[in-house]
Coordinates of C-alpha atoms and ligand atoms in Angstrom, one line a residue:
Chain C
M1 CA 56.8 74.1 24.2
F2 CA 58.7 70.8 24.5
V3 CA 61.9 72.3 25.9
P4 CA 64.4 69.5 26.2
S5 CA 66.0 69.0 29.6
V6 CA 69.4 68.3 28.0
T7 CA 70.4 70.1 24.9
N8 CA 72.8 68.4 22.5
P9 CA 74.1 69.2 19.0
I10 CA 71.9 66.8 17.1
G11 CA 68.7 68.0 18.8
D12 CA 69.6 71.6 18.3
F13 CA 70.4 70.9 14.7
V14 CA 66.9 69.5 14.1
R15 CA 65.2 72.3 16.0
N16 CA 67.0 74.8 13.8
L17 CA 66.4 72.9 10.6
V18 CA 62.6 72.5 11.0
P19 CA 61.7 76.3 10.9
Q20 CA 64.0 76.7 7.8
V21 CA 62.2 73.9 6.0
T22 CA 58.7 75.0 7.0
A23 CA 59.4 78.5 5.7
Y24 CA 58.9 77.1 2.2
L25 CA 55.5 75.8 3.1
P26 CA 52.2 77.7 2.6
V27 CA 51.7 80.4 5.2
A28 CA 48.8 78.4 6.7
F29 CA 51.2 75.7 7.9
Q30 CA 53.7 78.1 9.5
S31 CA 53.4 78.4 13.3
E32 CA 55.8 78.2 16.2
T33 CA 53.8 75.5 17.8
L34 CA 53.7 73.3 14.7
D35 CA 57.5 73.7 14.3
S36 CA 58.3 72.7 17.8
V37 CA 55.9 69.7 17.6
V38 CA 57.5 68.5 14.4
A39 CA 61.0 69.0 15.7
F40 CA 60.0 67.1 18.9
L41 CA 58.7 64.2 16.9
I42 CA 61.7 64.0 14.7
N43 CA 64.0 64.1 17.7
A44 CA 61.9 61.3 19.3
V45 CA 62.3 59.1 16.2
I46 CA 66.0 59.8 16.3
C47 CA 66.1 58.8 20.0
I48 CA 64.2 55.6 19.4
I49 CA 66.5 54.6 16.5
A50 CA 69.5 55.4 18.6
V51 CA 68.3 53.2 21.6
C52 CA 67.4 50.4 19.2
A53 CA 70.8 50.7 17.5
V54 CA 72.7 50.6 20.8
N55 CA 70.7 47.6 22.1
I56 CA 70.3 45.5 19.0
G57 CA 73.7 46.4 17.7
S58 CA 75.4 45.4 20.9
A59 CA 73.8 42.0 21.1
P60 CA 75.9 40.3 18.3
I61 CA 79.0 41.9 19.7
L62 CA 78.3 40.6 23.1
I63 CA 77.4 37.1 21.9
Y64 CA 80.7 37.0 20.0
M65 CA 82.6 38.3 23.1
E66 CA 80.9 35.8 25.4
R67 CA 81.9 33.0 23.1
K68 CA 85.5 34.1 22.9
V69 CA 85.8 34.9 26.7
C70 CA 84.3 31.6 27.6
A71 CA 86.5 29.7 25.1
H72 CA 89.7 31.3 26.4
V73 CA 88.7 30.7 30.0
Q74 CA 88.3 27.0 29.1
C75 CA 91.6 26.8 27.1
R76 CA 89.8 26.8 23.8
L77 CA 89.7 29.1 20.8
G78 CA 86.0 29.6 20.3
P79 CA 84.6 30.4 16.8
M80 CA 87.4 30.5 14.2
R81 CA 85.9 29.5 10.9
L82 CA 83.4 32.0 9.6
G83 CA 85.1 35.3 8.8
W84 CA 88.3 36.5 10.5
H85 CA 88.4 34.7 13.8
G86 CA 84.8 33.7 13.5
T87 CA 83.4 37.2 13.5
M88 CA 80.6 36.3 11.1
Q89 CA 79.5 33.4 13.2
T90 CA 77.1 35.4 15.4
I91 CA 75.5 37.0 12.4
A92 CA 75.0 33.6 10.8
D93 CA 73.4 32.4 14.1
V94 CA 71.1 35.3 14.3
L95 CA 70.0 34.8 10.7
K96 CA 69.4 31.1 11.4
M97 CA 67.2 32.1 14.4
L98 CA 65.2 34.6 12.4
F99 CA 64.4 32.1 9.6
K100 CA 63.3 29.3 11.8
E101 CA 59.6 28.4 11.9
V102 CA 57.8 29.8 14.9
Y103 CA 55.2 27.5 16.6
A104 CA 53.7 27.1 20.0
P105 CA 53.1 23.8 21.8
S106 CA 49.6 22.5 21.8
G107 CA 47.7 23.6 24.9
A108 CA 49.8 26.8 25.2
D109 CA 48.1 30.1 25.9
K110 CA 49.0 31.6 22.5
L111 CA 48.4 35.2 23.4
M112 CA 50.5 35.0 26.5
F113 CA 53.0 32.8 24.8
Y114 CA 53.8 35.4 22.2
T115 CA 53.5 38.5 24.5
A116 CA 56.0 37.2 27.1
P117 CA 59.2 37.7 25.1
M118 CA 58.1 41.3 24.2
I119 CA 57.4 42.1 27.8
V120 CA 60.9 40.8 28.7
L121 CA 62.4 43.2 26.2
I122 CA 60.6 46.3 27.6
A123 CA 62.8 46.6 30.8
P124 CA 66.2 46.8 29.2
F125 CA 65.1 49.1 26.5
M126 CA 63.6 51.5 29.0
V127 CA 66.6 51.5 31.3
C128 CA 68.8 52.1 28.3
A129 CA 66.9 55.3 27.6
L130 CA 67.7 56.7 31.0
I131 CA 71.4 56.1 31.0
P132 CA 73.6 59.2 30.3
F133 CA 76.1 58.1 27.6
S134 CA 77.9 61.4 27.5
K135 CA 77.6 64.9 28.9
D136 CA 74.8 65.8 26.4
L137 CA 73.8 62.3 25.2
V138 CA 70.8 61.0 27.2
V139 CA 67.4 60.1 25.8
A140 CA 65.3 60.8 28.8
D141 CA 66.8 62.9 31.6
V142 CA 64.1 62.3 34.2
S143 CA 64.5 63.5 37.7
M144 CA 63.3 60.2 39.2
G145 CA 65.7 58.1 37.3
I146 CA 66.7 55.5 39.9
P147 CA 63.1 54.8 41.2
L148 CA 62.0 54.4 37.5
I149 CA 64.8 51.9 36.9
I150 CA 63.8 49.9 40.0
A151 CA 60.2 49.9 38.9
V152 CA 60.9 49.1 35.2
N153 CA 63.2 46.2 36.1
G154 CA 60.3 44.4 37.5
F155 CA 58.9 43.9 34.0
G156 CA 61.5 41.3 33.3
V157 CA 60.2 38.8 35.9
L158 CA 56.6 39.3 34.6
G159 CA 57.7 38.2 31.1
I160 CA 59.5 35.2 32.5
L161 CA 56.6 34.1 34.7
L162 CA 54.2 34.6 31.8
G163 CA 56.4 32.7 29.4
G164 CA 56.9 29.8 31.8
W165 CA 53.2 29.6 32.7
S166 CA 51.8 29.9 29.2
S167 CA 53.9 27.3 27.5
N168 CA 52.1 24.4 29.2
N169 CA 55.2 22.6 30.3
K170 CA 56.3 21.4 33.7
Y171 CA 59.9 22.4 33.2
S172 CA 59.0 25.9 32.0
L173 CA 56.7 26.4 34.9
L174 CA 59.2 25.2 37.5
G175 CA 61.9 27.4 35.9
A176 CA 59.6 30.4 35.8
L177 CA 58.5 30.0 39.4
R178 CA 62.1 29.6 40.6
S179 CA 63.3 32.6 38.7
G180 CA 60.3 34.6 39.9
A181 CA 61.2 33.9 43.5
Q182 CA 64.9 34.6 42.8
I183 CA 64.4 37.9 40.9
I184 CA 61.9 39.3 43.4
S185 CA 64.2 38.5 46.3
Y186 CA 67.3 39.9 44.7
E187 CA 65.4 43.0 43.5
I188 CA 65.3 44.1 47.1
S189 CA 69.1 44.1 47.4
F190 CA 69.4 45.7 44.0
A191 CA 67.1 48.5 45.0
M192 CA 68.9 49.0 48.3
I193 CA 72.2 49.4 46.7
L194 CA 70.8 51.9 44.3
L195 CA 69.3 53.8 47.2
F196 CA 72.7 53.8 48.8
V197 CA 74.0 55.5 45.7
V198 CA 71.1 58.0 45.8
M199 CA 71.8 58.7 49.5
I200 CA 75.5 59.5 49.0
S201 CA 75.1 61.4 45.8
G202 CA 72.0 63.3 46.9
S203 CA 70.0 62.9 43.7
T204 CA 67.9 60.3 41.9
N205 CA 68.8 61.7 38.5
L206 CA 71.4 59.6 36.7
M207 CA 73.0 62.7 35.2
D208 CA 73.4 64.3 38.6
I209 CA 74.8 61.1 40.0
T210 CA 77.4 61.1 37.2
M211 CA 78.2 64.7 37.6
S212 CA 78.7 64.2 41.4
Q213 CA 81.6 61.9 40.6
Q214 CA 83.5 64.6 38.6
G215 CA 87.2 64.8 39.2
T216 CA 89.8 62.1 39.6
V217 CA 89.4 58.4 39.9
F218 CA 89.2 58.8 43.7
D219 CA 86.0 60.9 43.3
W220 CA 84.2 57.9 41.9
W221 CA 81.7 56.4 44.4
I222 CA 83.5 53.1 44.5
F223 CA 86.6 54.8 45.9
K224 CA 85.3 58.1 47.4
I225 CA 83.8 56.5 50.4
P226 CA 86.5 54.4 52.1
V227 CA 85.7 50.6 52.1
L228 CA 81.9 51.2 52.0
G229 CA 81.9 52.2 48.3
F230 CA 83.8 49.0 47.4
I231 CA 81.5 46.8 49.4
A232 CA 78.5 48.5 47.8
F233 CA 80.0 47.9 44.4
I234 CA 80.5 44.2 45.1
L235 CA 77.0 43.8 46.4
F236 CA 75.6 45.6 43.4
F237 CA 77.6 43.2 41.2
I238 CA 76.2 40.1 43.0
S239 CA 72.6 41.3 43.0
S240 CA 72.7 42.5 39.4
T241 CA 74.1 39.1 38.3
A242 CA 71.1 37.5 40.0
E243 CA 68.8 40.1 38.4
M244 CA 70.0 39.2 35.0
N245 CA 69.6 35.5 35.6
R246 CA 73.2 35.0 34.6
A247 CA 75.4 32.2 36.0
P248 CA 76.2 31.5 38.8
F249 CA 72.6 32.5 39.5
D250 CA 71.0 31.1 36.4
I251 CA 68.5 29.2 38.4
A252 CA 65.8 30.1 35.8
E253 CA 67.6 28.2 33.0
A254 CA 69.6 25.5 34.8
E255 CA 69.8 23.5 31.7
Q256 CA 71.0 20.4 33.5
E257 CA 67.9 20.3 35.7
L258 CA 65.2 22.1 33.8
T259 CA 66.2 21.6 30.1
G260 CA 66.2 25.4 29.6
G261 CA 63.7 26.6 32.2
Y262 CA 61.2 29.2 31.2
H263 CA 62.2 29.2 27.5
T264 CA 62.2 25.4 27.0
E265 CA 59.2 25.6 24.5
Y266 CA 60.4 28.7 22.7
N267 CA 62.1 28.6 19.3
G268 CA 62.9 30.9 16.4
T269 CA 62.3 34.6 16.9
P270 CA 60.6 34.5 20.3
F271 CA 63.5 32.6 21.7
A272 CA 65.9 35.1 20.1
M273 CA 64.0 37.8 21.9
F274 CA 64.6 36.2 25.3
Y275 CA 68.2 35.8 24.3
L276 CA 68.4 39.4 23.2
A277 CA 66.8 40.6 26.4
E278 CA 69.4 38.8 28.4
Y279 CA 72.3 40.4 26.6
I280 CA 70.7 43.9 26.6
A281 CA 70.2 43.5 30.3
L282 CA 73.9 42.8 30.5
V283 CA 74.6 46.1 28.8
T284 CA 72.2 48.1 30.8
N285 CA 73.3 46.7 34.1
S286 CA 76.9 47.3 33.3
A287 CA 76.0 50.8 32.2
L288 CA 74.2 51.3 35.5
A289 CA 77.2 50.0 37.5
T290 CA 79.4 52.4 35.5
T291 CA 77.1 55.3 36.1
C292 CA 76.6 54.7 39.8
F293 CA 80.1 53.5 40.8
L294 CA 82.7 54.0 38.1
G295 CA 82.2 57.7 37.3
G296 CA 80.0 57.3 34.2
F297 CA 81.4 59.1 31.2
H298 CA 84.2 60.9 33.2
A299 CA 87.8 60.1 32.2
P300 CA 89.8 58.2 34.8
C301 CA 91.9 61.2 35.8
I302 CA 94.7 60.6 38.3
G303 CA 95.2 64.1 39.5
F304 CA 98.3 64.8 37.5
A305 CA 97.6 67.6 35.1
P306 CA 99.5 66.6 31.9
V307 CA 98.1 63.0 31.9
D308 CA 94.6 64.3 32.8
N309 CA 94.6 66.7 29.8
V310 CA 95.4 63.8 27.5
L311 CA 92.7 61.6 29.0
N312 CA 90.1 64.4 28.9
M313 CA 90.7 64.8 25.1
V314 CA 89.1 61.4 24.6
P315 CA 85.3 61.9 24.3
G316 CA 83.1 60.8 27.2
L317 CA 81.3 58.2 25.0
V318 CA 84.5 56.3 24.5
W319 CA 85.2 56.2 28.2
F320 CA 81.7 55.2 29.0
F321 CA 81.7 52.3 26.6
G322 CA 85.2 51.3 27.7
K323 CA 84.0 51.0 31.3
V324 CA 80.8 49.3 30.2
F325 CA 82.8 46.6 28.3
F326 CA 85.1 46.2 31.2
M327 CA 82.1 45.5 33.5
I328 CA 80.7 43.1 30.9
W329 CA 84.0 41.3 30.9
C330 CA 83.9 41.0 34.6
Y331 CA 80.4 39.6 34.5
M332 CA 81.6 37.1 31.9
M333 CA 84.6 36.0 33.9
V334 CA 82.4 35.4 36.9
R335 CA 79.9 33.5 34.8
W336 CA 82.5 31.1 33.4
T337 CA 84.3 30.6 36.7
F338 CA 81.7 29.9 39.4
V339 CA 79.4 27.1 39.9
R340 CA 75.6 27.4 40.3
P341 CA 74.3 27.2 43.9
R342 CA 71.2 25.2 44.8
V343 CA 67.9 27.0 44.9
D344 CA 67.7 27.0 48.7
Q345 CA 71.4 28.2 49.0
L346 CA 70.6 31.0 46.6
M347 CA 67.6 32.1 48.7
D348 CA 69.6 31.7 52.0
F349 CA 72.3 33.9 50.5
E350 CA 69.9 36.7 49.7
W351 CA 67.7 36.7 52.8
K352 CA 70.3 35.7 55.4
F353 CA 73.4 37.5 54.1
L354 CA 72.9 40.0 51.4
L355 CA 69.9 41.8 52.8
P356 CA 71.3 42.2 56.4
V357 CA 74.6 43.4 54.9
N358 CA 72.7 45.9 52.8
L359 CA 70.9 47.3 55.7
V360 CA 74.1 47.6 57.7
L361 CA 75.7 49.3 54.6
L362 CA 72.8 51.8 54.4
T363 CA 73.2 52.7 58.0
A364 CA 76.9 53.0 57.7
G365 CA 76.5 55.2 54.7
A366 CA 74.1 57.4 56.6
A367 CA 76.6 57.6 59.4
W368 CA 79.4 58.5 57.0
I369 CA 77.4 61.3 55.5
A370 CA 76.5 62.6 59.0
I371 CA 80.1 62.5 60.1
S372 CA 81.7 63.9 56.9
G373 CA 79.0 66.5 56.6
Chain Y
M1 CA 73.9 26.8 79.1
Q2 CA 73.6 24.3 76.3
E3 CA 72.5 27.0 73.9
S4 CA 75.5 29.3 74.5
S5 CA 78.1 26.6 74.3
S6 CA 77.0 25.7 70.8
F7 CA 76.3 29.2 69.8
I8 CA 79.8 30.6 70.0
P9 CA 81.4 27.9 67.8
Y10 CA 78.6 28.5 65.4
I11 CA 79.3 32.2 65.2
K12 CA 83.0 31.5 64.9
R13 CA 82.5 29.0 62.1
Y14 CA 80.2 31.5 60.3
L15 CA 82.7 34.3 60.5
K16 CA 85.5 32.0 59.3
R17 CA 83.4 31.1 56.3
C18 CA 82.8 34.8 55.5
I19 CA 86.6 35.0 55.0
T20 CA 87.3 31.7 53.4
G21 CA 84.4 31.7 51.1
P22 CA 85.3 34.9 49.1
W23 CA 88.9 33.8 49.3
S24 CA 88.2 30.6 47.5
L25 CA 86.1 32.4 44.9
L26 CA 89.1 34.7 44.3
C27 CA 91.4 31.7 43.9
G28 CA 89.0 30.3 41.3
L29 CA 88.9 33.7 39.5
S30 CA 92.7 33.9 39.5
V31 CA 92.9 30.4 37.8
T32 CA 90.5 31.4 35.0
F33 CA 92.2 34.8 34.6
K34 CA 95.5 33.0 34.1
Y35 CA 93.9 30.8 31.5
F36 CA 92.3 33.9 29.9
I37 CA 95.5 35.9 29.4
D38 CA 97.8 33.0 28.5
P39 CA 97.5 31.9 24.9
R40 CA 99.9 29.1 25.3
R41 CA 97.3 27.2 27.4
I42 CA 95.0 26.8 24.5
V43 CA 94.7 23.2 23.4
T44 CA 92.5 23.6 20.3
E45 CA 94.1 22.5 17.1
Q46 CA 93.1 24.2 13.8
Y47 CA 93.1 20.8 12.2
P48 CA 92.8 20.9 8.4
E49 CA 94.9 24.1 8.2
N50 CA 97.8 22.9 10.4
R51 CA 97.9 19.4 9.1
K52 CA 101.6 19.7 8.1
T53 CA 102.7 20.7 11.6
L54 CA 100.2 18.8 13.7
K55 CA 101.7 16.4 16.2
M56 CA 99.6 14.0 18.1
H57 CA 100.0 13.7 21.9
P58 CA 102.2 10.8 22.8
R59 CA 99.4 9.2 24.8
Y60 CA 97.1 9.1 21.7
R61 CA 96.1 5.6 20.7
G62 CA 95.6 5.1 17.0
R63 CA 95.9 1.9 15.0
L64 CA 97.6 -1.1 16.5
E65 CA 101.0 -1.9 15.0
M66 CA 103.8 -4.3 15.6
I67 CA 107.2 -3.0 16.8
E68 CA 109.7 -4.0 14.2
D69 CA 113.4 -3.4 13.9
A70 CA 115.0 -2.2 10.6
D71 CA 115.0 -5.7 9.1
G72 CA 111.3 -6.2 9.9
N73 CA 111.8 -8.6 12.8
N74 CA 109.3 -8.5 15.6
H75 CA 109.3 -9.9 19.1
C76 CA 106.0 -11.7 19.0
T77 CA 106.0 -15.3 20.2
A78 CA 102.5 -16.1 19.2
C79 CA 101.5 -16.6 22.9
G80 CA 98.0 -15.3 22.2
M81 CA 97.8 -13.1 25.4
C82 CA 96.7 -10.1 23.3
E83 CA 94.0 -12.1 21.6
R84 CA 92.6 -13.1 24.9
A85 CA 92.8 -9.6 26.3
C86 CA 90.9 -8.1 23.5
P87 CA 87.3 -7.4 24.7
N88 CA 85.9 -7.6 21.2
A89 CA 87.9 -10.2 19.4
S90 CA 89.7 -7.9 17.0
I91 CA 92.9 -9.9 17.0
N92 CA 93.5 -13.4 15.7
V93 CA 97.0 -14.7 16.3
L94 CA 97.5 -17.6 13.8
S95 CA 100.5 -19.6 14.9
T96 CA 102.5 -22.0 12.9
K97 CA 105.5 -24.4 13.6
N98 CA 109.0 -23.7 12.5
I99 CA 111.5 -26.3 11.3
A100 CA 112.5 -27.1 14.9
G101 CA 108.9 -27.8 15.7
K102 CA 108.6 -24.7 17.9
K103 CA 105.4 -22.7 17.9
V104 CA 106.0 -19.3 16.1
L105 CA 103.9 -16.5 14.7
G106 CA 102.3 -17.2 11.4
R107 CA 100.0 -14.3 10.7
Y108 CA 98.9 -11.7 13.1
V109 CA 95.4 -10.7 11.8
Y110 CA 94.0 -7.4 13.1
H111 CA 90.4 -6.4 12.5
F112 CA 90.6 -2.6 12.7
A113 CA 86.9 -2.2 12.0
S114 CA 85.9 -3.6 15.4
C115 CA 88.9 -2.4 17.4
T116 CA 88.0 0.3 19.9
Q117 CA 91.6 1.4 20.5
C118 CA 91.3 0.5 24.1
G119 CA 95.0 -0.5 24.4
L120 CA 94.3 -3.6 26.5
C121 CA 96.2 -5.8 24.0
V122 CA 99.3 -3.6 24.4
E123 CA 99.1 -3.9 28.2
A124 CA 98.7 -7.7 28.0
C125 CA 101.6 -8.4 25.7
P126 CA 104.4 -9.9 27.9
F127 CA 107.1 -9.2 25.2
G128 CA 106.3 -5.6 24.3
A129 CA 105.8 -6.7 20.7
I130 CA 102.9 -4.4 19.8
R131 CA 102.0 -0.7 20.3
M132 CA 99.3 1.8 19.4
N133 CA 100.7 4.2 16.8
Q134 CA 99.7 7.9 16.2
D135 CA 97.6 7.6 13.0
F136 CA 94.4 9.5 13.2
E137 CA 93.4 9.9 9.6
V138 CA 92.2 6.3 9.3
A139 CA 88.9 6.7 7.6
T140 CA 88.5 4.7 4.4
T141 CA 85.9 3.9 1.8
D142 CA 86.9 0.3 1.4
P143 CA 86.1 -2.0 4.3
N144 CA 88.5 -4.6 3.1
T145 CA 91.5 -2.4 4.0
L146 CA 90.5 -2.6 7.6
E147 CA 91.5 -6.3 7.8
M148 CA 95.2 -6.2 8.1
I149 CA 98.1 -8.5 8.8
L150 CA 100.5 -6.7 11.1
N151 CA 103.6 -8.9 10.8
K152 CA 105.8 -8.7 7.8
K153 CA 107.9 -11.7 8.6
E154 CA 106.8 -15.1 9.9
G155 CA 108.2 -17.1 12.7
Q156 CA 110.8 -15.4 14.8
G157 CA 110.9 -15.1 18.5
Ligands
SF4_401 S1 93.1 -2.0 21.2 FE1 91.5 -3.0 22.4 S2 89.9 -3.5 20.9 FE2 91.8 -3.0 19.7 S3 92.8 -4.9 19.4 FE3 93.7 -4.1 21.2 S4 92.5 -5.0 22.9 FE4 91.3 -5.3 21.0
SF4_402 S1 101.7 -9.6 20.3 FE1 102.4 -10.0 22.4 S2 100.7 -10.9 23.4 FE2 100.1 -10.9 21.2 S3 100.8 -12.9 20.6 FE3 102.5 -11.7 20.2 S4 103.8 -11.8 22.0 FE4 101.8 -12.6 22.5

């Protein structure tokens, strides 16, 4: 009955607690099955709350971080007024968003218009549930993790297309179509790189992929395979940036050309949801990069016992989020440094450069596995 | 034949770009990284808080003023070049005659309200008699204070 694939202290605590509580109930309610069902439901609620907390809680932090990183890159200070160094600024902005009036333009397809932001939010939430945050901290430890992520990521583009099409606006439609073409193209590279990781680690389960990188820093997939790992990491970085619609690949928004792209007509809470989805996608993509290339929750050991012992004392969760925030910082630096390419250049880059390189990389990876055994 | 002769340079150029492209991206990243880690590069001023220590940049153009020595003497000869240079007629040079019958400066009237701080008058002055000062807190509730007479003394030069 509902045996969890990964046991962890919180889940075990609930599973032990439920029989003790039901012992006080009338005998008619006492059964092993009922206990396990109740424990399962309680654990499920805890999982949902945890995923929501990680996602929604990280968004204000990321928005603040983005503002500060962007400001310092551009020789500015960023928000400084509200709270210590402007820490309350994001919260004020979020509150402002939530209290705004929500309305749709006339002629918009109301049902689609309001469904689109929710569809966009599905993908990052589901991916977040698959990521192993620590040795015993993963919501859904499914054996087909990577294919599921590839499949679920496609939801994002559906939401963007629906949002652009239903808002009855030329700019929105153009932005949505452009971003649809972009995301579908880059999804191929994205999937290829994940397949490369699957190939070298020999598993589609994210937990197994993390465990296969146990050891020192040089056992991480980015360094373990000479040169190829690093190239794969760079390619993953590029294609996931395009996946997330972030600059330099923010063709979907392109505010100078399209006045905001697919979310031109959105305001208030629906707009906040698009915004939120963008930032959660940043977290999940960084988490994916961490899991696949940077050793997940493993400490960056260097193969020198005294140092390693100290590093291993820090819990895996801390290492994981440390690496995730490093990745996020990298994405931000790239965003505020590079300029946006034209649409045709963007497509050229994917179909004429990234995809062939990916295919060569896959072949080279297979050759490396065959040679090294 | 035609094909192959243009094909090889094309490939060469392509491969060269594969190296130079990422290199230029890295150069860009190194610039932003330097900005990111170096707090001395920040140009933002925390204005109302640092009002005591705030120093304007030397190139800042504030209000127009007349360069005067300790006794209040200026170099203006009432030639009117600044008045002619001003694109929006913010300066009126009212000349007068001194005892010797020479044309000298009477009143130098400056309409700060219409001045755009372009600095053309300063460039036009052949005697270096005027300059833009560093005042930036120039807001006022009384429009009459925006009409000013810049010279303290009449008729030198
Ligand atoms: S600064 Fe420009 S606008 Fe102002 S008085 Fe001089 S010339 Fe005229
Ligand atoms: S300020 Fe200079 S340009 Fe203007 S009247 Fe005097 S000397 Fe001539």
